Coordinates of C-alpha atoms in Angstrom, one line a residue:
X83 CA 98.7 72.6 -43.4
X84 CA 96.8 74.5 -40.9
X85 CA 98.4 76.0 -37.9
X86 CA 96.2 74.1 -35.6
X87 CA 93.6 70.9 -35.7
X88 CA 91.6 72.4 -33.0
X89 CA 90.7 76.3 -32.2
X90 CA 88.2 76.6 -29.1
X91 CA 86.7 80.2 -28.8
X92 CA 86.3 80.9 -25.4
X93 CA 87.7 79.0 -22.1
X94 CA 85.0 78.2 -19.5
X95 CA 84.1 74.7 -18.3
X96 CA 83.1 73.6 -21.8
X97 CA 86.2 75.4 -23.6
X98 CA 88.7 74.2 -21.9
X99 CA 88.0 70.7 -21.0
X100 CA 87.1 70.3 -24.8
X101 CA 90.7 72.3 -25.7
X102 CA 92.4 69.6 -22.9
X103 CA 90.7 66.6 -24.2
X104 CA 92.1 67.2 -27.6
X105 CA 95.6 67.9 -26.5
X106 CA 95.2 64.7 -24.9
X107 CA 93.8 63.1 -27.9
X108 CA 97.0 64.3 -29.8
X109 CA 95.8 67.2 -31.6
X110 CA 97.3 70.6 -32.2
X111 CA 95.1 72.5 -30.2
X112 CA 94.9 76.2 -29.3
X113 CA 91.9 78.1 -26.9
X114 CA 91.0 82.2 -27.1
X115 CA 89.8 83.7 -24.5
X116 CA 89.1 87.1 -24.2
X117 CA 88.2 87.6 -20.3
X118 CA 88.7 85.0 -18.0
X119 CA 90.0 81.5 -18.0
X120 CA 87.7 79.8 -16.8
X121 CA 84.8 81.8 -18.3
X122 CA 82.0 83.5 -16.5
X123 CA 80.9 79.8 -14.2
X124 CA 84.3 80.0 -12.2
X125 CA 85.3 83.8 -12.2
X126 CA 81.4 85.1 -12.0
X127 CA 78.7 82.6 -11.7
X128 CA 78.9 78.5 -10.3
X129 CA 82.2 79.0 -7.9
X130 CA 81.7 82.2 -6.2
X131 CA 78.4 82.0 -5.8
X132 CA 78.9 78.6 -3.9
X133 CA 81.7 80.0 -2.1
X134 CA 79.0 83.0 -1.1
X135 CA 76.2 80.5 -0.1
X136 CA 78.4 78.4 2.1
X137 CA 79.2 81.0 4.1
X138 CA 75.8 82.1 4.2
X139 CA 75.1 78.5 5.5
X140 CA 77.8 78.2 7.7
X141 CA 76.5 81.3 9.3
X142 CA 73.1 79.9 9.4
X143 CA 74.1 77.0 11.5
X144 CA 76.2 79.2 14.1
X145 CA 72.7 81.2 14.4
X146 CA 71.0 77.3 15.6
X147 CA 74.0 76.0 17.4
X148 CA 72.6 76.2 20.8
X149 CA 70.0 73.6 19.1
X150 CA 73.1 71.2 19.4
X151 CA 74.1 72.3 22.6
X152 CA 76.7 74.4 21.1
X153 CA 76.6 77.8 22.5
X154 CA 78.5 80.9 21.5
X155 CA 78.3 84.4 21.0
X156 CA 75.9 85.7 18.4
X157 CA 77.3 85.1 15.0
X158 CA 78.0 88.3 12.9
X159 CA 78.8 88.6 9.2
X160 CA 82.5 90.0 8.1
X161 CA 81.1 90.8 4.4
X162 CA 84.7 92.1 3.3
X163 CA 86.4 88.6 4.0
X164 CA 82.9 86.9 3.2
X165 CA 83.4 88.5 -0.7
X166 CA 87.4 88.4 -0.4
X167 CA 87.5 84.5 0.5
X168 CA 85.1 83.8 -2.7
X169 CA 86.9 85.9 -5.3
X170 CA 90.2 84.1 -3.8
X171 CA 88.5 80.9 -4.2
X172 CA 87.7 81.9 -8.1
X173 CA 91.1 83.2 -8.5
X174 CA 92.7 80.0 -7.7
X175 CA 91.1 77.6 -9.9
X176 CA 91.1 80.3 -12.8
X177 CA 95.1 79.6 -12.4
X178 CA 94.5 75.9 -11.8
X179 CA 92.6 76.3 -15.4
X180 CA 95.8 78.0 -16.5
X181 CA 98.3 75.3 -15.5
X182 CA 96.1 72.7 -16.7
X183 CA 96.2 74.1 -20.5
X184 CA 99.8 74.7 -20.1
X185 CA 100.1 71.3 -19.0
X186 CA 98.6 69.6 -21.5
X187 CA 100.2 72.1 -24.0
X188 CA 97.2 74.0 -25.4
X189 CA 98.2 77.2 -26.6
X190 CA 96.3 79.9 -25.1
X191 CA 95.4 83.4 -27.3
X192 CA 94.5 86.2 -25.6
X193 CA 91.5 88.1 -27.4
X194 CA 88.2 88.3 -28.9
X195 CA 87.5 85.8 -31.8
X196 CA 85.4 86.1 -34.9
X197 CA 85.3 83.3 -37.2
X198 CA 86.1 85.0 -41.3
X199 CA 85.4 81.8 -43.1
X200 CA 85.6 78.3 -42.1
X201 CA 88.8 77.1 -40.9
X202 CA 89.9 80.8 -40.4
X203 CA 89.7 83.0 -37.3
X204 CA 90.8 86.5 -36.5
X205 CA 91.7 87.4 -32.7
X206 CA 91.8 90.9 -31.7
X207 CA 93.0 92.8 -28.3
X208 CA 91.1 91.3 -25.2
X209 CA 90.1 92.7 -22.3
X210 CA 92.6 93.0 -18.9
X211 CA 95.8 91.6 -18.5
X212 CA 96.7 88.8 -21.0
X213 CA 97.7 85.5 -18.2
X214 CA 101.9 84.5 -18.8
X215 CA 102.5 82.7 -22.3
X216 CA 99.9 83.4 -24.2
X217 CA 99.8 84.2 -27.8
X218 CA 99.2 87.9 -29.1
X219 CA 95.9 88.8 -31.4
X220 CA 96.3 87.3 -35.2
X221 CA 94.8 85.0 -37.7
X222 CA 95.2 81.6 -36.6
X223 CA 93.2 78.5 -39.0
X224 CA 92.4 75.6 -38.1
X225 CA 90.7 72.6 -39.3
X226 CA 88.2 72.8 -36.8
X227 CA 86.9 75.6 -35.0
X228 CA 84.9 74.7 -31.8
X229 CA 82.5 78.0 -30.8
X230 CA 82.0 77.8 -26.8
X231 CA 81.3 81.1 -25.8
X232 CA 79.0 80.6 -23.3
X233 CA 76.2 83.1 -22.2
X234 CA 75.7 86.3 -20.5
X235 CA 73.2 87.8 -17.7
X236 CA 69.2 88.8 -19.7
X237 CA 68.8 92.6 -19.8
X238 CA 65.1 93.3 -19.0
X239 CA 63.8 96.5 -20.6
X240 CA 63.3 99.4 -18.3
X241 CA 66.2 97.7 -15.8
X242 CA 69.4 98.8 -16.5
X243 CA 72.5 97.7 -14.3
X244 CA 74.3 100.7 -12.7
X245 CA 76.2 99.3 -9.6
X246 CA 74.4 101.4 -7.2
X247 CA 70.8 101.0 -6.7
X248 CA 70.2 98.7 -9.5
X249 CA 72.5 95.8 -9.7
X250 CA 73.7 93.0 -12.0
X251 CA 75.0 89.1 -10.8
X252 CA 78.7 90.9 -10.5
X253 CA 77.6 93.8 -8.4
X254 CA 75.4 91.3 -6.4
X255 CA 78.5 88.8 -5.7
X256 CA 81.1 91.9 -4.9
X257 CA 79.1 93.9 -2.1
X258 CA 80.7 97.3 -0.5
X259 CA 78.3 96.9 2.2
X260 CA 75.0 94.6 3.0
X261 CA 71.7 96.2 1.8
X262 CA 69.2 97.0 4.7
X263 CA 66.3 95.6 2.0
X264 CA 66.9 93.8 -1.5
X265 CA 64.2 93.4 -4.2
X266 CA 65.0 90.1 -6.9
X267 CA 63.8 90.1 -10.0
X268 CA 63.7 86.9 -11.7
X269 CA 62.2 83.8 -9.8
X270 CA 64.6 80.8 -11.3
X271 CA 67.4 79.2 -10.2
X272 CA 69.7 82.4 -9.9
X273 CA 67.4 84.4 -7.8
X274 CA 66.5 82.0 -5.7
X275 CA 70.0 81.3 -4.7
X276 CA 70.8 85.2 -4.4
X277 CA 67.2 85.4 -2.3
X278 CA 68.4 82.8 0.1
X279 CA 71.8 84.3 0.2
X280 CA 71.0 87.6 1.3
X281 CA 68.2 86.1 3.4
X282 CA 70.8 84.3 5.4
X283 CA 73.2 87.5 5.4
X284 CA 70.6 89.6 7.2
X285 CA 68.8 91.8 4.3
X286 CA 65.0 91.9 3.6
X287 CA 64.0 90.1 0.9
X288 CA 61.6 90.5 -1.8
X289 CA 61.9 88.0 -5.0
X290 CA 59.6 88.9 -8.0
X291 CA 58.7 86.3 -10.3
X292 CA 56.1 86.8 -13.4
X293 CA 54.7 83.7 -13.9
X294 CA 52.5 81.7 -11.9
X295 CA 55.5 80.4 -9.9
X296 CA 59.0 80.8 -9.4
X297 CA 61.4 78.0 -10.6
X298 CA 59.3 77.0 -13.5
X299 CA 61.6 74.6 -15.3
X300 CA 61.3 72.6 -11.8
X301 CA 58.4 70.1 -11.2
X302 CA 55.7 72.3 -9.9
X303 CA 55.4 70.4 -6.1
X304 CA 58.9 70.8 -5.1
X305 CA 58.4 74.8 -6.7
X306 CA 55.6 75.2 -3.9
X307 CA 58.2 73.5 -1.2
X308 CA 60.4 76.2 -2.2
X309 CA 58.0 79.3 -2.0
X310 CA 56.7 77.8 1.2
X311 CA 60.4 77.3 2.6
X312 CA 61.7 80.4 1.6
X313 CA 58.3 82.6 2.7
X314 CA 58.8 80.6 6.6
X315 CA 62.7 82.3 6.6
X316 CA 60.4 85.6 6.0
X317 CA 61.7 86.5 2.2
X318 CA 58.2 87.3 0.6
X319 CA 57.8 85.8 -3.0
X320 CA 55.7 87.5 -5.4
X321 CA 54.5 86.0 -8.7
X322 CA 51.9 86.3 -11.3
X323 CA 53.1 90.0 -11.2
X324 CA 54.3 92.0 -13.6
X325 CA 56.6 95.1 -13.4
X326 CA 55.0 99.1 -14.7
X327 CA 57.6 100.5 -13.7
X328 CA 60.8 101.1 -11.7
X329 CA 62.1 104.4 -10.1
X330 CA 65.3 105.0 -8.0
X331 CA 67.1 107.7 -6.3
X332 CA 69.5 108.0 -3.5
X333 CA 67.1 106.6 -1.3
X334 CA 66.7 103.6 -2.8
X335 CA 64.6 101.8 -5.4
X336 CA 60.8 101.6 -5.8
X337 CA 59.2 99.1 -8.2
X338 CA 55.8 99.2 -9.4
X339 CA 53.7 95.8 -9.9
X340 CA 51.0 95.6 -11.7
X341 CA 48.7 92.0 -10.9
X342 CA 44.9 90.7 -10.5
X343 CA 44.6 92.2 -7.1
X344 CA 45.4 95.9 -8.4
X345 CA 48.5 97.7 -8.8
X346 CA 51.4 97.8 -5.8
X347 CA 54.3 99.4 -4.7
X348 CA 57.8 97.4 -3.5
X349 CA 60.5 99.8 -1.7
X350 CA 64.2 98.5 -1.7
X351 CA 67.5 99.6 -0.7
X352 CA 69.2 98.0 -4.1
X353 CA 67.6 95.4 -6.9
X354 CA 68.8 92.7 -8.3
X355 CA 68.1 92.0 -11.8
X356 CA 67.7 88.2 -12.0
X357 CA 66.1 86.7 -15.5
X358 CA 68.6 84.0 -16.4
X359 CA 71.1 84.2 -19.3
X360 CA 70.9 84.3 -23.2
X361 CA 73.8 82.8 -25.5
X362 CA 76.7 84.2 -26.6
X363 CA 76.3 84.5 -30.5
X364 CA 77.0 87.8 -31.2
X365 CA 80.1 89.4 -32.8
X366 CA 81.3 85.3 -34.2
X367 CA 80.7 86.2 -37.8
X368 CA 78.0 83.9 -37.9
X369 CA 76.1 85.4 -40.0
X370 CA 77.9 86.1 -42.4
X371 CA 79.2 82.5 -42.6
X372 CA 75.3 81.6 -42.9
X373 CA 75.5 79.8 -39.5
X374 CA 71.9 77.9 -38.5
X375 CA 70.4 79.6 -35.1
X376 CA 67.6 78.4 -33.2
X377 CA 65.8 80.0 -30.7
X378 CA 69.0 82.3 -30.6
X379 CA 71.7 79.8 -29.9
X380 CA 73.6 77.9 -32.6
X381 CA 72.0 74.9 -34.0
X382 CA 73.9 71.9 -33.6
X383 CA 73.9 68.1 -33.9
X384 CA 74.2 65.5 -31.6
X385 CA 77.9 66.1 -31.4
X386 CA 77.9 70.0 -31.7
X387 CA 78.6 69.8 -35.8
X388 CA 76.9 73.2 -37.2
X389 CA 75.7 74.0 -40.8
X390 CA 79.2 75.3 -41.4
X391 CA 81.6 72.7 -42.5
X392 CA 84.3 72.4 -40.0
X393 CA 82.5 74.8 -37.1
X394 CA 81.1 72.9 -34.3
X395 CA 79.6 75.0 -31.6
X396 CA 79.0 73.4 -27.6
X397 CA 77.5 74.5 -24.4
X398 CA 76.0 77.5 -23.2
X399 CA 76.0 78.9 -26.8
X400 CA 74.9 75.6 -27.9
X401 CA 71.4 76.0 -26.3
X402 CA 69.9 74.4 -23.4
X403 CA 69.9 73.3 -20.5
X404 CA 72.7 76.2 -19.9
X405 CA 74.7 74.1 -17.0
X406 CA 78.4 74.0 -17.1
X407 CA 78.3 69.9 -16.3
X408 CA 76.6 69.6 -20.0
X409 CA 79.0 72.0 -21.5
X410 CA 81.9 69.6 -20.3
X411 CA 80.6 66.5 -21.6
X412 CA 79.4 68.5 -24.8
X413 CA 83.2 69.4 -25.2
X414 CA 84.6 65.4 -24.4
X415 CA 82.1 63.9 -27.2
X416 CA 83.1 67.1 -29.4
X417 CA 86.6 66.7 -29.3
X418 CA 85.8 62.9 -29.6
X419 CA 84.2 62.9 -32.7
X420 CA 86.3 64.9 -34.3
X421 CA 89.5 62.6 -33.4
X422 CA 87.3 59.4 -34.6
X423 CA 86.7 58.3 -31.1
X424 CA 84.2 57.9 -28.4
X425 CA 80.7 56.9 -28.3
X426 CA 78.2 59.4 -30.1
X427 CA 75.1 57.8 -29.1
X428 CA 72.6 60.1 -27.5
X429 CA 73.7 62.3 -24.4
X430 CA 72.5 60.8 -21.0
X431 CA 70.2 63.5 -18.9
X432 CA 71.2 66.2 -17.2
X433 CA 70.9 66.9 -13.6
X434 CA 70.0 70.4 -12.3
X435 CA 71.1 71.7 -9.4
X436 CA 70.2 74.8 -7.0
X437 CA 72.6 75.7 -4.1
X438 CA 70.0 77.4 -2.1
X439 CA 68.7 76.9 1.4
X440 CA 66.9 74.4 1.0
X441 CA 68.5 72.7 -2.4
X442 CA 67.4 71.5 -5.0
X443 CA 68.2 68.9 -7.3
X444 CA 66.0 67.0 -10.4
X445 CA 67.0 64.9 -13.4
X446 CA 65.1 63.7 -16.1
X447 CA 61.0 64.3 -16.8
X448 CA 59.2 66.5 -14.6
X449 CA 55.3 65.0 -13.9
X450 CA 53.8 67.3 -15.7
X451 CA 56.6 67.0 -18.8
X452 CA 55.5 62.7 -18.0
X453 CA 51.9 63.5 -18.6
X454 CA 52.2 65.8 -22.0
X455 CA 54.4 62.9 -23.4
X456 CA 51.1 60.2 -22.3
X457 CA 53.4 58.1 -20.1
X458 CA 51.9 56.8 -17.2
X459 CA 53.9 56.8 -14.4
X460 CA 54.1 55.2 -10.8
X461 CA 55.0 58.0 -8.4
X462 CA 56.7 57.5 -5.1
X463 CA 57.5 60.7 -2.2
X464 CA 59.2 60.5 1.2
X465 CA 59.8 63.3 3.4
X466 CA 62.8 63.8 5.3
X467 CA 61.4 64.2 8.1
X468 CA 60.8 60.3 8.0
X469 CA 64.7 60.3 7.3
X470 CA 66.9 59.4 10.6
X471 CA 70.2 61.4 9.3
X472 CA 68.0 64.6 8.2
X473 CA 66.2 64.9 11.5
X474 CA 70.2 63.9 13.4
X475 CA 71.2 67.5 11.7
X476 CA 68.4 69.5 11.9
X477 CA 67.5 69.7 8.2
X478 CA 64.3 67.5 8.1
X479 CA 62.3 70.0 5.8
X480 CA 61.9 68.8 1.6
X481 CA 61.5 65.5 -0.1
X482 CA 62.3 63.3 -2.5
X483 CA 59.8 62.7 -5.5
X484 CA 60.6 60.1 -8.1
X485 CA 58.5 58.9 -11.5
X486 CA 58.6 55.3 -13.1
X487 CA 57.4 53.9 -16.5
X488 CA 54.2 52.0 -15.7
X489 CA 54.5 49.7 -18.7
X490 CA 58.6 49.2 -18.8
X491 CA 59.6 50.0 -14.9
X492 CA 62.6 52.4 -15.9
X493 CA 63.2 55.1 -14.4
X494 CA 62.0 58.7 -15.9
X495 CA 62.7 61.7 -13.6
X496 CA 63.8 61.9 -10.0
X497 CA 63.5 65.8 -7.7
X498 CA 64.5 66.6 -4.8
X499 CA 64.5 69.5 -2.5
X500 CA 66.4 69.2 1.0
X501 CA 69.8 68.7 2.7
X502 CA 72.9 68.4 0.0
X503 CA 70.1 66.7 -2.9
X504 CA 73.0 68.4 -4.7
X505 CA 74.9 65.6 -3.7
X506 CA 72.2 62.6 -3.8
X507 CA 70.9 63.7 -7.4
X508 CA 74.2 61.9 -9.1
X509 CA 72.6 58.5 -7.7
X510 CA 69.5 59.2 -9.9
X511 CA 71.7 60.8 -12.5
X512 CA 73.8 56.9 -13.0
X513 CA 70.2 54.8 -12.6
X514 CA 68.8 57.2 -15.5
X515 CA 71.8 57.0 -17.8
X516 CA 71.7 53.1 -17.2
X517 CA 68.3 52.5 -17.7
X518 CA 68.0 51.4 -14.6
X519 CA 64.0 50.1 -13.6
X520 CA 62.3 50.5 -10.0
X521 CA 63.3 46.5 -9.3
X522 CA 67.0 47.9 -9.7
X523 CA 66.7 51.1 -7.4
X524 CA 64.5 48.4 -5.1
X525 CA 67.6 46.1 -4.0
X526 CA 69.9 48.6 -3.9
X527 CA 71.0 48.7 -0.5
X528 CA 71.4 52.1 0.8
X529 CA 73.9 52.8 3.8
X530 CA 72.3 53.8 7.4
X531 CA 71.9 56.6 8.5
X532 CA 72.2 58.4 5.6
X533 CA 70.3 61.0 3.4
X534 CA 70.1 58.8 0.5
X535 CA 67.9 56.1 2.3
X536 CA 65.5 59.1 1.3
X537 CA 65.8 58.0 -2.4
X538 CA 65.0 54.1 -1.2
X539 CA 62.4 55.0 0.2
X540 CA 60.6 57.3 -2.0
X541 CA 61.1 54.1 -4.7
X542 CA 59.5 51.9 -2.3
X543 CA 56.8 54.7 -2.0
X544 CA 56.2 54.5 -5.6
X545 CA 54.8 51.0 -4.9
X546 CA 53.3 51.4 -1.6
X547 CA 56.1 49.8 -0.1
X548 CA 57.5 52.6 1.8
X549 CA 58.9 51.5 5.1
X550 CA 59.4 55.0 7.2
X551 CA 56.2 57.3 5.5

């Protein structure tokens, strides 16, 4: 009998809720984990970074107080404590991770996994300290093997991290000191946030995006919202551009662009390499188990089975969208199916979220994504400024944007960028998974004042209803 029902490679938020969930589901269950419980979202990516922002807001709002007839001395930034307070902030719910799986009596193996055959998986030394009670490198087997390993920051050729003048996502969230001038490369959801970020702390800001637009996966009207939002706080946002070439010394960087209106020169302090993430695969053993890829993450079903018998694979690793909310629920139906339980129908739709200043949120299909599928669709938009609560707290920039089926009503896609959308998108998020049709959203009642009376009346918008517009 094998030592284990369940071995999860690799601990972040799809790991080790799937590792949990079959502990709970009375399996033998064990995780390895070679870095960080936790993985990269709460030790170097989702948590700290949000910790990071807030401040960064919270800063931002002492700067407008006297707007509110609050007045104070001139807010100033304490970057030691700002960086201190978000790596305590990671290091307490990496142990909260810990006492979790301890809880629910998942064993924990410290190390770097590779899978030898099916059922069969060899753990050797990881990196840093090994956490209290965990088990030491071996072979372990199992009768399944669940592969979430997550991804890791895009290299760009000619851009090579060196924690001085060119930096990676870690150096960026663990500052020695604040940059006089910072140039981004990357326009999507990562270096906006980091733009806005060290917008608010006081650095210049240059983001540099290749395509025609920055945050391309978003729906192209709240993408210009964003450029136009983030070029009035005075971070200028370059796209369409591509990158010759990139010099530094101990003066700083200089990167050379190359677009239609001739070539240019940018001069920064420090650069941030920005370009997203690609999936963990390498050093598994996949292929020499034969493992199916796609587009360089591991091929999967609808429950995360892979072409191996036995191997499942979730998450990050798993392919897109690369958010740590679908790696969780990835991990449930996982776990789920394996135990003979659950529901496998279809996933529900994913909401995206970015913490920047403004946010945004979106769920579902995009209009562009509406019109290459030939639906046609009923559009509604309010503005916050139409929105009593948003204009009560100063944040009346942003709007709300949301798409219905013409022929069935239902709901297809909702985006938003403005005050805490992170918050409002899980309204759209329920309707969407329901099936929920524009009659439903229509007699909702929404409480006043509130943000979300935004997403009432951007439905009633979509059939020129719209009360406050």
């Amino acid at each position: 009998m094998p030592a284990y029902d369940v071995i999860v490679i690799g601990a972040g938020p799809g790991g080790y809720v799937a590792a949990i969930r079959a502990a709970q589901l009375g399996l033998r269950t064990a995780v390895v984990e070679r870095r960080h419980l936790g993985g990269i979202c709460l030790n170097w990516g989702c948590i700290p970074t949000k910790s990071l922002l807030h401040s960064a807001t919270l800063l931002d709002e002492a700067r407008h107080a006297a707007t509110f007839g609050i007045r104070s001395e001139t807010p100033s930034v304490d970057l030691p404590t700002v960086v201190a307070r978000s790596r305590s902030v990671a290091g307490q719910l990496n142990a909260g991770v810990q006492f979790l799986l301890r809880k629910n009596k998942v064993d924990v193996i410290w190390g770097a996994a590779e899978v030898l055959a099916p059922g069969m998986v060899r753990v050797t030394a990881g990196e840093g300290e090994a956490p209290k009670i965990t088990l030491a490198p071996g072979d372990y087997d199992a009768a399944h093997i669940i592969i979430a390993t997550g991804a890791s920051e895009r290299r760009l050729p000619g851009i090579v991290p060196d924690g001085e003048r060119i930096w990676s996502y870690h150096h960026a969230m663990t500052p020695a000191a604040l940059p006089a001038s910072l140039a981004i490369v990357g326009g999507g959801a990562i270096g906006v946030e980091f733009a806005s970020l060290y917008n608010s702390l006081g650095a210049k800001v240059t983001l540099i995006e290749r395509l025609a637009r920055i945050l391309p996966q978003e729906d192209a009207e709240v993408a210009e919202q964003m450029s136009k939002s983030l070029r009035k706080r005075g971070i200028e946002v370059l796209t369409g551009v591509e990158i010759s070439q990139i010099a530094s010394d101990v003066t700083g960087v200089t990167v050379r662009l190359g677009n239609p209106d001739g070539p240019r020169e940018i001069t920064a302090e420090k650069l941030l390499s920005a370009a997203g993430v690609v999936a963990n695969v390498e050093g598994l053993g996949l292929e020499k188990l034969g493992a199916a890829l796609r587009n360089g993450t591991i091929a999967t079903d609808a429950v995360g089975r892979t072409s191996i018998a036995g191997l499942y694979a979730i998450g990050d690793v798993a392919g897109p969208p690369m958010l740590a909310h679908k790696a969780e629920h990835e991990g449930v139906r996982c776990v789920e199916a394996i135990a003979g339980r659950g529901s496998h129908a279809a996933m529900g739709p994913v909401p995206s979220c970015i913490f920047a200043a403004p946010q945004v949120a979106s769920i579902g299909l995009t209009e562009e994504a509406a019109m290459d599928r030939g639906l046609v669709v009923d559009i509604g938009r309010f503005a916050f400024r139409g929105n009593g609560k948003a204009v009560t707290i100063g944040e009346a920039d942003g709007f709300v944007k949301v798409l219905f089926d013409k022929m069935s009503g239902r709901l297809v896609g909702a985006h938003m960028i403005g005050p805490s959308v992170s918050e409002l998108v899980s309204v759209f998020s329920l309707a969407l998974t329901m099936g929920a049709t524009r009659d439903h959203l229509l007699h909702t009642i929404f409480p006043h004042p509130t943000l979300s009376e935004a997403l009432h009346e951007a439905t009633l918008a979509s059939d020129s209803r719209a009360i406050h517009a």
